[in-house]
Coordinates of C-alpha atoms and ligand atoms in Angstrom, one line a residue:
M1 CA 81.2 16.5 -6.3
N2 CA 82.1 20.1 -6.5
K3 CA 79.1 22.4 -6.5
T4 CA 79.1 26.1 -5.7
L5 CA 76.9 27.9 -3.2
F6 CA 76.3 31.6 -2.9
I7 CA 74.5 32.8 0.2
K8 CA 73.4 36.5 0.5
T9 CA 72.7 37.6 4.0
Y10 CA 70.4 40.4 5.0
G11 CA 69.6 41.8 8.4
C12 CA 70.9 40.9 11.8
Q13 CA 73.9 39.0 13.3
M14 CA 71.6 36.0 13.8
N15 CA 71.3 35.8 10.1
V16 CA 75.1 36.0 9.6
Y17 CA 75.4 33.0 12.0
D18 CA 72.6 31.1 10.3
S19 CA 74.2 31.6 6.9
A20 CA 77.4 30.1 8.1
R21 CA 75.5 27.2 9.5
M22 CA 73.6 26.6 6.3
A23 CA 77.0 26.4 4.5
D24 CA 78.0 23.8 7.1
V25 CA 74.8 21.8 6.5
L26 CA 75.4 21.8 2.7
A27 CA 79.1 21.1 2.8
P28 CA 78.6 17.3 3.0
L29 CA 76.5 17.4 -0.1
G30 CA 79.5 18.9 -2.0
Y31 CA 78.6 22.6 -1.9
R32 CA 81.4 25.0 -1.5
P33 CA 80.8 28.7 -0.7
V34 CA 81.6 31.3 -3.5
D35 CA 81.5 35.1 -3.6
S36 CA 79.1 35.6 -6.5
P37 CA 75.8 34.3 -7.6
Q38 CA 76.8 34.1 -11.2
G39 CA 77.2 30.5 -12.3
A40 CA 76.4 29.2 -8.8
D41 CA 74.7 25.8 -8.4
M42 CA 72.7 27.1 -5.5
V43 CA 71.8 30.6 -4.3
I44 CA 70.2 31.2 -1.0
L45 CA 68.9 34.6 0.1
N46 CA 68.9 34.6 3.9
T47 CA 66.3 37.3 4.5
C48 CA 65.1 39.9 7.0
H49 CA 61.6 41.0 7.7
I50 CA 62.1 43.6 10.4
R51 CA 61.2 46.6 8.2
E52 CA 59.3 46.9 4.9
K53 CA 62.4 47.9 2.9
A54 CA 64.3 44.8 4.0
A55 CA 61.5 42.5 2.7
E56 CA 61.1 44.5 -0.6
K57 CA 64.9 44.1 -1.3
V58 CA 64.4 40.3 -1.4
F59 CA 61.9 40.5 -4.3
S60 CA 64.1 42.8 -6.3
E61 CA 67.1 40.5 -5.8
L62 CA 65.0 37.5 -6.9
G63 CA 64.3 39.4 -10.1
R64 CA 68.0 40.0 -10.7
L65 CA 68.7 36.3 -10.1
K66 CA 66.4 35.2 -12.9
R67 CA 69.0 36.2 -15.5
F68 CA 71.8 34.1 -13.8
Q69 CA 69.4 31.2 -13.5
R70 CA 68.6 31.4 -17.2
E71 CA 72.3 31.6 -18.1
K72 CA 73.1 28.6 -16.0
A73 CA 70.2 26.6 -17.7
S74 CA 71.5 27.6 -21.2
S75 CA 74.9 26.2 -20.4
G76 CA 73.2 22.9 -19.4
G77 CA 73.3 23.4 -15.6
R78 CA 70.7 24.2 -13.0
M79 CA 70.8 27.0 -10.4
L80 CA 68.6 26.2 -7.4
I81 CA 67.3 29.3 -5.7
G82 CA 66.3 29.2 -2.0
V83 CA 64.8 31.9 0.2
A84 CA 65.6 31.4 3.9
G85 CA 65.1 33.5 7.0
C86 CA 62.3 35.7 8.3
V87 CA 60.8 36.7 4.9
G88 CA 60.6 33.0 4.0
Q89 CA 58.9 32.3 7.3
A90 CA 56.4 35.2 7.0
E91 CA 55.7 35.2 3.3
G92 CA 56.5 31.7 2.1
S93 CA 53.5 31.0 -0.1
E94 CA 53.5 34.6 -1.4
I95 CA 57.1 34.2 -2.5
L96 CA 56.4 31.0 -4.4
R97 CA 53.4 32.7 -6.1
R98 CA 55.3 36.0 -7.0
A99 CA 58.6 34.4 -7.8
P100 CA 58.2 31.0 -9.6
Q101 CA 62.0 30.9 -10.1
V102 CA 62.3 30.0 -6.4
D103 CA 62.9 26.3 -5.7
L104 CA 62.7 26.2 -2.0
V105 CA 61.5 28.4 0.9
L106 CA 62.4 27.8 4.5
G107 CA 62.2 29.5 7.8
P108 CA 64.9 30.2 10.4
Q109 CA 64.0 27.0 12.3
T110 CA 64.2 24.5 9.5
Y111 CA 67.5 25.0 7.7
H112 CA 68.9 21.8 9.2
R113 CA 66.5 20.1 6.8
L114 CA 68.1 21.7 3.7
P115 CA 69.8 18.4 2.5
E116 CA 66.4 16.7 2.5
L117 CA 64.7 19.7 0.8
V118 CA 67.4 19.9 -1.9
A119 CA 67.1 16.2 -2.6
R120 CA 63.3 16.5 -2.9
V121 CA 63.6 19.4 -5.3
L122 CA 66.2 17.6 -7.5
R123 CA 64.2 14.4 -7.5
S124 CA 60.9 15.9 -8.4
G125 CA 60.5 16.6 -12.1
S126 CA 58.2 19.6 -11.5
R127 CA 59.4 23.1 -11.1
A128 CA 57.0 23.9 -8.3
G129 CA 58.8 25.3 -5.3
L130 CA 58.9 23.6 -1.9
L131 CA 58.0 25.2 1.4
D132 CA 59.2 24.3 4.9
T133 CA 58.4 26.9 7.4
E134 CA 57.2 24.9 10.4
F135 CA 58.4 25.4 13.9
P136 CA 59.6 21.8 14.4
V137 CA 59.6 20.3 17.9
E138 CA 63.1 19.1 17.5
S139 CA 65.8 21.9 17.8
K140 CA 67.7 22.6 14.6
F141 CA 70.8 22.8 16.9
D142 CA 70.6 19.1 17.6
H143 CA 70.9 18.4 13.9
L144 CA 73.6 20.8 12.7
P145 CA 77.0 19.3 11.8
E146 CA 80.2 20.7 13.2
E147 CA 81.6 23.8 11.5
A148 CA 82.8 22.9 8.0
A149 CA 85.3 25.8 7.8
P150 CA 87.1 28.1 10.2
R151 CA 85.0 31.2 11.0
G152 CA 87.8 33.7 11.1
P153 CA 89.2 35.9 13.9
A154 CA 85.8 37.2 15.0
A155 CA 82.8 34.9 15.0
F156 CA 79.2 34.8 16.0
L157 CA 77.8 32.1 18.2
S158 CA 74.0 31.8 18.6
V159 CA 73.0 31.0 22.2
Q160 CA 69.4 32.0 22.2
E161 CA 66.6 32.4 19.7
G162 CA 63.2 33.8 19.5
C163 CA 61.5 36.3 21.7
D164 CA 58.5 36.4 24.1
K165 CA 58.5 40.2 24.6
F166 CA 56.1 41.1 21.9
C167 CA 57.0 44.8 21.4
T168 CA 54.0 46.1 19.5
F169 CA 56.1 47.1 16.4
C170 CA 58.1 43.9 16.0
V171 CA 57.7 40.8 13.8
V172 CA 60.4 38.8 15.6
P173 CA 58.1 36.9 18.0
Y174 CA 56.1 35.8 14.9
T175 CA 58.9 34.9 12.6
R176 CA 61.4 33.5 15.0
G177 CA 59.0 32.0 17.5
A178 CA 59.1 31.6 21.2
E179 CA 62.2 32.1 23.2
F180 CA 64.7 29.2 23.4
S181 CA 68.1 29.0 25.0
R182 CA 70.8 26.4 24.0
P183 CA 72.3 24.3 26.9
V184 CA 75.5 25.6 28.4
A185 CA 77.6 22.5 27.4
E186 CA 76.6 22.8 23.8
V187 CA 77.6 26.5 23.7
V188 CA 80.9 25.8 25.4
A189 CA 81.7 23.0 23.0
E190 CA 81.0 25.2 20.0
A191 CA 83.0 28.1 21.5
E192 CA 86.0 25.7 22.1
R193 CA 85.8 24.4 18.5
L194 CA 85.8 28.0 17.2
V195 CA 88.8 28.9 19.3
A196 CA 90.7 25.8 18.2
A197 CA 90.0 26.8 14.6
G198 CA 91.6 30.2 15.2
T199 CA 88.8 32.5 16.4
A200 CA 89.9 35.1 19.0
E201 CA 86.7 37.0 19.5
I202 CA 83.2 35.5 20.0
T203 CA 80.0 37.5 19.9
L204 CA 77.1 35.6 21.5
V205 CA 74.0 36.3 19.5
G206 CA 70.3 36.0 20.1
Q207 CA 67.2 38.1 19.3
N208 CA 67.0 38.7 23.0
V209 CA 70.4 37.4 24.1
N210 CA 70.3 38.6 27.7
A211 CA 67.1 36.7 28.3
Y212 CA 69.4 33.6 28.0
H213 CA 68.6 30.9 30.6
G214 CA 70.4 27.7 29.5
A215 CA 70.4 24.4 31.2
A216 CA 73.8 23.9 32.8
P217 CA 75.6 20.7 33.7
D218 CA 75.0 21.4 37.4
G219 CA 71.3 21.1 36.8
A220 CA 70.7 24.8 37.3
S221 CA 69.6 27.3 34.7
W222 CA 72.4 29.8 33.9
G223 CA 71.9 33.4 32.9
L224 CA 74.1 35.2 30.4
G225 CA 76.4 36.6 33.0
R226 CA 77.3 33.2 34.2
L227 CA 77.7 31.8 30.7
L228 CA 80.1 34.7 29.8
C229 CA 82.1 33.9 32.9
R230 CA 82.4 30.2 31.9
L231 CA 83.4 31.1 28.3
A232 CA 86.0 33.6 29.6
Q233 CA 87.8 30.5 31.0
I234 CA 88.6 29.2 27.5
D235 CA 92.3 29.5 26.8
G236 CA 92.9 31.3 23.5
L237 CA 89.6 33.1 23.5
E238 CA 90.6 36.7 23.9
R239 CA 87.4 38.7 23.5
L240 CA 83.7 38.3 24.3
R241 CA 80.7 40.4 23.2
Y242 CA 76.9 39.8 23.1
T243 CA 74.0 41.2 21.2
T244 CA 71.1 42.2 21.1
S245 CA 69.9 42.9 24.6
H246 CA 66.7 44.1 26.2
P247 CA 66.9 46.6 29.1
R248 CA 64.5 44.5 31.2
D249 CA 67.0 41.5 31.1
M250 CA 70.1 43.4 32.3
D251 CA 70.3 41.5 35.6
D252 CA 72.8 42.0 38.4
E253 CA 75.0 39.1 37.4
L254 CA 75.3 40.4 33.8
I255 CA 76.0 44.0 35.0
A256 CA 78.6 42.6 37.4
A257 CA 80.2 40.6 34.6
H258 CA 81.1 43.9 32.8
G259 CA 83.2 44.9 35.8
E260 CA 84.7 41.4 36.4
L261 CA 85.6 39.9 33.1
D262 CA 88.5 41.5 31.3
K263 CA 87.6 39.5 28.2
L264 CA 84.2 41.0 28.0
M265 CA 84.6 44.1 25.8
P266 CA 83.5 47.5 27.1
Y267 CA 80.8 47.9 24.5
L268 CA 77.1 47.2 24.8
H269 CA 74.3 47.5 22.3
L270 CA 71.2 48.2 24.4
P271 CA 68.2 49.3 22.3
L272 CA 66.2 52.2 23.9
Q273 CA 63.7 52.8 20.9
S274 CA 62.3 56.0 22.5
G275 CA 63.0 58.3 25.4
A276 CA 59.3 59.1 26.1
D277 CA 57.3 57.0 28.6
P278 CA 54.0 57.1 26.7
V279 CA 55.7 55.8 23.6
L280 CA 57.7 53.1 25.5
N281 CA 54.4 52.1 27.0
A282 CA 52.6 51.9 23.7
M283 CA 55.5 49.9 22.3
N284 CA 55.1 47.5 25.2
R285 CA 58.8 47.8 26.1
R286 CA 58.0 47.2 29.8
H287 CA 60.5 49.8 31.0
T288 CA 60.5 53.6 31.4
A289 CA 63.1 56.2 30.4
D290 CA 64.1 56.4 34.0
D291 CA 64.6 52.6 34.2
Y292 CA 67.0 52.9 31.3
R293 CA 68.9 55.7 33.0
R294 CA 69.3 53.6 36.1
I295 CA 70.6 50.6 34.2
V296 CA 73.1 52.7 32.4
E297 CA 74.3 54.2 35.7
R298 CA 74.8 50.7 37.2
L299 CA 76.6 49.5 34.0
R300 CA 78.9 52.6 34.1
A301 CA 79.5 52.0 37.8
A302 CA 80.7 48.5 37.0
R303 CA 82.7 49.5 33.9
P304 CA 83.3 53.3 33.7
D305 CA 84.5 53.2 30.1
L306 CA 81.6 51.2 28.7
A307 CA 80.6 52.5 25.3
L308 CA 76.9 52.3 24.6
S309 CA 75.1 51.7 21.3
S310 CA 71.4 51.7 20.7
D311 CA 68.4 51.4 18.3
F312 CA 65.7 54.1 18.0
I313 CA 62.4 54.2 16.2
V314 CA 61.0 57.6 15.2
G315 CA 57.4 58.2 14.2
F316 CA 55.9 55.4 16.2
P317 CA 52.1 55.7 16.1
G318 CA 51.0 58.4 18.6
E319 CA 54.5 59.9 19.0
T320 CA 54.1 63.7 19.5
D321 CA 56.7 66.5 19.1
R322 CA 57.0 66.5 22.8
D323 CA 57.7 62.8 23.0
F324 CA 60.3 63.1 20.3
A325 CA 61.9 66.0 22.2
E326 CA 62.1 63.7 25.2
T327 CA 64.1 61.2 23.0
L328 CA 66.5 63.9 21.9
R329 CA 66.9 65.0 25.5
L330 CA 67.7 61.5 26.8
V331 CA 70.1 60.8 24.0
A332 CA 71.9 64.0 24.8
E333 CA 72.0 63.1 28.5
I334 CA 73.3 59.5 28.1
G335 CA 75.7 59.9 25.2
F336 CA 76.0 57.0 22.7
A337 CA 79.2 55.9 21.0
Q338 CA 77.1 54.6 18.1
A339 CA 73.5 54.0 17.2
Y340 CA 70.9 53.1 14.6
C341 CA 67.7 54.9 14.0
F342 CA 64.8 53.9 11.9
K343 CA 61.5 55.3 10.7
Y344 CA 58.6 53.3 12.1
S345 CA 57.6 50.8 9.5
P346 CA 54.2 49.1 10.0
R347 CA 54.6 45.3 9.9
P348 CA 51.6 43.2 9.0
G349 CA 50.2 41.3 11.9
T350 CA 51.8 43.5 14.6
P351 CA 49.5 45.5 16.9
A352 CA 51.1 48.9 16.2
A353 CA 50.4 48.5 12.4
V354 CA 46.7 49.1 13.0
S355 CA 47.0 51.6 15.9
A356 CA 45.5 55.1 15.5
G357 CA 47.8 58.0 15.2
Q358 CA 50.1 56.8 12.4
V359 CA 52.7 59.5 11.9
P360 CA 53.0 61.2 8.4
E361 CA 56.0 60.2 6.4
A362 CA 57.4 63.8 6.2
V363 CA 57.3 64.1 10.0
K364 CA 59.1 60.7 10.3
A365 CA 61.7 62.0 7.9
D366 CA 62.3 65.2 9.8
R367 CA 62.6 63.4 13.1
L368 CA 65.0 60.8 11.6
A369 CA 67.3 63.6 10.3
A370 CA 67.3 65.4 13.7
L371 CA 68.0 62.3 15.7
Q372 CA 70.6 61.0 13.2
S373 CA 72.4 64.3 13.3
L374 CA 72.6 64.3 17.1
L375 CA 73.8 60.6 17.1
S376 CA 76.4 61.2 14.4
A377 CA 77.8 64.2 16.4
Q378 CA 78.0 62.0 19.4
Q379 CA 79.8 59.2 17.5
L380 CA 82.3 61.7 16.0
A381 CA 83.0 63.2 19.4
F382 CA 83.5 59.7 20.8
N383 CA 85.9 58.7 18.0
R384 CA 87.8 62.0 18.3
G385 CA 88.1 61.5 22.1
C386 CA 90.0 58.3 21.3
E387 CA 92.8 60.2 19.5
G388 CA 96.1 59.7 21.2
R389 CA 95.0 56.7 23.1
T390 CA 96.5 53.2 22.7
M391 CA 94.1 50.4 22.3
S392 CA 94.1 46.7 21.5
V393 CA 92.7 46.0 18.1
L394 CA 91.8 42.6 16.7
L395 CA 92.9 42.8 13.0
E396 CA 90.0 41.0 11.2
R397 CA 90.4 41.7 7.5
T398 CA 92.4 43.4 4.7
G399 CA 91.4 47.0 3.9
R400 CA 90.6 48.5 0.5
R401 CA 94.1 50.0 0.2
S402 CA 97.1 47.7 -0.2
G403 CA 99.1 47.1 2.9
Q404 CA 96.1 48.1 5.0
L405 CA 94.3 45.9 7.7
V406 CA 91.1 46.7 9.4
G407 CA 90.2 45.7 12.9
R408 CA 88.0 46.5 15.8
S409 CA 88.8 48.4 19.0
P410 CA 87.4 47.2 22.3
Y411 CA 84.6 49.8 21.7
M412 CA 83.7 48.2 18.4
Q413 CA 85.1 51.0 16.3
A414 CA 86.5 50.0 12.9
V415 CA 90.2 50.8 13.0
H416 CA 92.4 51.2 9.8
V417 CA 96.1 50.6 10.1
A418 CA 99.1 50.0 7.8
A419 CA 100.2 46.5 8.7
P420 CA 101.7 43.3 7.3
R421 CA 99.3 40.5 6.4
R422 CA 100.9 38.2 8.9
L423 CA 99.1 40.2 11.6
L424 CA 95.7 39.2 10.2
G425 CA 93.8 37.5 13.0
R426 CA 96.1 38.9 15.7
I427 CA 95.6 41.5 18.4
A428 CA 97.8 44.5 18.2
A429 CA 98.4 47.6 20.3
V430 CA 97.4 50.5 18.1
R431 CA 97.8 54.2 18.8
M432 CA 94.7 56.1 17.6
D433 CA 95.8 59.0 15.3
R434 CA 92.5 60.2 13.9
G435 CA 88.9 59.8 14.8
L436 CA 86.5 60.0 11.9
A437 CA 82.7 59.8 11.5
N438 CA 82.6 56.0 11.3
S439 CA 86.1 54.8 12.0
L440 CA 89.6 55.5 13.3
A441 CA 93.0 55.6 11.7
G442 CA 95.8 54.3 13.8
T443 CA 99.5 53.2 13.9
I444 CA 100.6 49.7 15.0
L445 CA 102.9 49.8 18.0
G446 CA 103.3 46.0 18.3
E447 CA 101.6 42.7 18.6
L448 CA 100.0 41.9 21.9
P449 CA 100.4 38.5 23.7
G450 CA 97.3 36.5 24.4
T451 CA 95.6 36.9 27.8
S452 CA 95.5 33.8 30.0
S453 CA 92.2 32.4 30.8
S454 CA 90.1 34.2 33.5
G455 CA 90.1 32.2 36.7
S456 CA 86.9 30.9 38.3
C457 CA 83.5 32.6 38.2
P458 CA 82.2 34.4 41.3
A459 CA 79.3 31.9 41.5
D460 CA 81.8 28.9 41.5
R461 CA 83.8 30.6 44.2
E462 CA 80.7 30.9 46.4
A463 CA 79.9 27.3 45.9
V464 CA 83.4 26.3 47.1
A465 CA 83.4 28.7 50.1
Ligands
LIG501 N1 59.8 49.7 12.3 C1 61.0 50.3 12.4 N2 62.0 49.8 13.1 C2 61.9 48.6 13.6 N3 62.7 47.8 14.4 C3 62.1 46.7 14.6 N4 60.8 46.7 14.1 C4 60.7 47.9 13.5 C5 59.6 48.5 12.8 N5 58.5 47.9 12.6 C6 64.0 48.3 14.8 C7 64.1 48.3 16.3 C8 65.0 47.1 16.6 C9 65.9 47.0 15.4 C10 66.5 45.7 15.2 O1 65.0 47.3 14.3 O2 64.8 49.5 16.6 O3 65.7 47.3 17.8
LIG502 FE1 61.4 42.5 18.8 FE2 61.0 43.5 21.2 FE3 61.7 40.9 21.0 FE4 63.5 42.9 20.4 S1 62.5 42.5 22.4 S2 63.0 41.0 19.2 S3 62.2 44.4 19.5 S4 59.8 41.9 20.3

C-alpha cells in the first residue's frame, strides 16, 4: 500500500496542527504526505471560516481540483477529495450541494474518524459525499495515534480547543464548539515524544490557549502558566511559545512565567481588536483599553524585552472616526513588534453581522490602510532596533537562495543567514546585520549549546516548603 495524500491548510496554527494529525491518522491506511495535489490519491482542504475571503478561497480551490480529479480518473485511479476544518463544520451540506466532486466533509472535532469515513466512501458505489460534522462526546484526542513522522525543529501542540467567549464578530464558538482543555499528562507525553523526535521549540496552540485549565496528575486543575513551567523541565526542549491568547485570561501565574522561564520566548500575541471602549464593549471583549494597558505594563515588568503582537479589526459595526482614532492612539502608545489587521467581515450567525451601523467598505479600506501603515512602521523600527544585537536563532528551514537557512529569533522575527545545512534544526548565535520590513539578515557567530532543563516550578517549591 503506497497511496499519496495532499493536505492544504488554511487559517490558524490550530489548523496546521490538525493537518499534521490528519496525516498521522491516515498513515496506517498507507497514505504518505506529498507536496502537490496533482496525481494524489487523496486531497484534503483543511479550511478556515474566520473571514468571508477565507471561506470563498475553498470553493475556488475545489474548482481547480476538479481537473486533477478527472486526470486521475482517466488514468484509472481515483482521487478522493475531503473538506475538513471550520468551513466543513459550518457549511457542510452547502459544500456537498455546490461541489459534487467532494467525497467527504468533516469538522475539526471528527477527523479521528477519517479511516472509517474513507472506508465508507470507498465501499459505497455511489458518488454522494459523506458528512461528519457532529461534536462527538468522545474527545478526538483519545483516538489519535502517535505522531507518524517527526514534526521538525519547531512544532505546534494543541492543548486547548474551542471558545466560550462569544465575541460578537467571531464564528469560532460555533465552529469549534465549547472550550475544552487536554489533561496535563497527555500534553506532557506528546511534548516528550516531539522532543525525542528532534523538536527544539514547541508552540502550545488553542483558540483561547490561555483559558487552559487542564486536569493535572495531582488532582488539581492547572492553568497555562503552570503547564508551561512543567514543560520547561523537559530536557532537550529549548523554546516554548503559546498562541492565541485573550487579555482576560492573562492571569498572575502566566504573567509571572514570562519572568521566570528562560525557555519561554519573549514574544506574545495578544489580540486587542480595538482601542476604543464602546467598540470593545460592542464586540463583547469583556475588557477595556485601560485593562489592556495594565496587562501590558505587568507583562513588561515581568519581562522588559517582551515583544508584542496583536490582531485588529477595523470597521466593526458602529465604529466611529473617533473610535478609530483611539485605536491609532493606543497602538502608538503600546508599540507592537508585529500585528495583523483585518476589515470587519460579517459572519453568518454571529450577532455583529446583523447589528446596525455597518461601516461602508471604502471607510474600512481607509482605516485598514492607516492602521497598517502605523503597524508596518512599528515593525520596521523594531527590526531595525535589533541591528547589531546578537540573538539565538532556531534554524528551521532552507531559504530560497542556495546556502541560506531561515530561522526565528526569540522575538519571532524571520532571520536569514548564510549557513551550512548541518545547522538545520540547531540553535545558533546570530549577529543581526539588517532589519527589514518583515525579516532580518544576520551572520552566524556559532552554534549554541542546549540549555539544561529549568528546575522546579514555583508552585512545586511552595508545596515542598
Ligand atoms: N471579521 C474580521 N476579522 C475577524 N477576526 C475574527 N473574526 C473576524 C471577522 N468577522 C480576526 C480577529 C481575530 C483574528 C484571528 O481574526 O482579529 O483575532
Ligand atoms: Fe473568537 Fe473571541 Fe473566542 Fe477569540 S476569544 S476565538 S475572537 S470568540
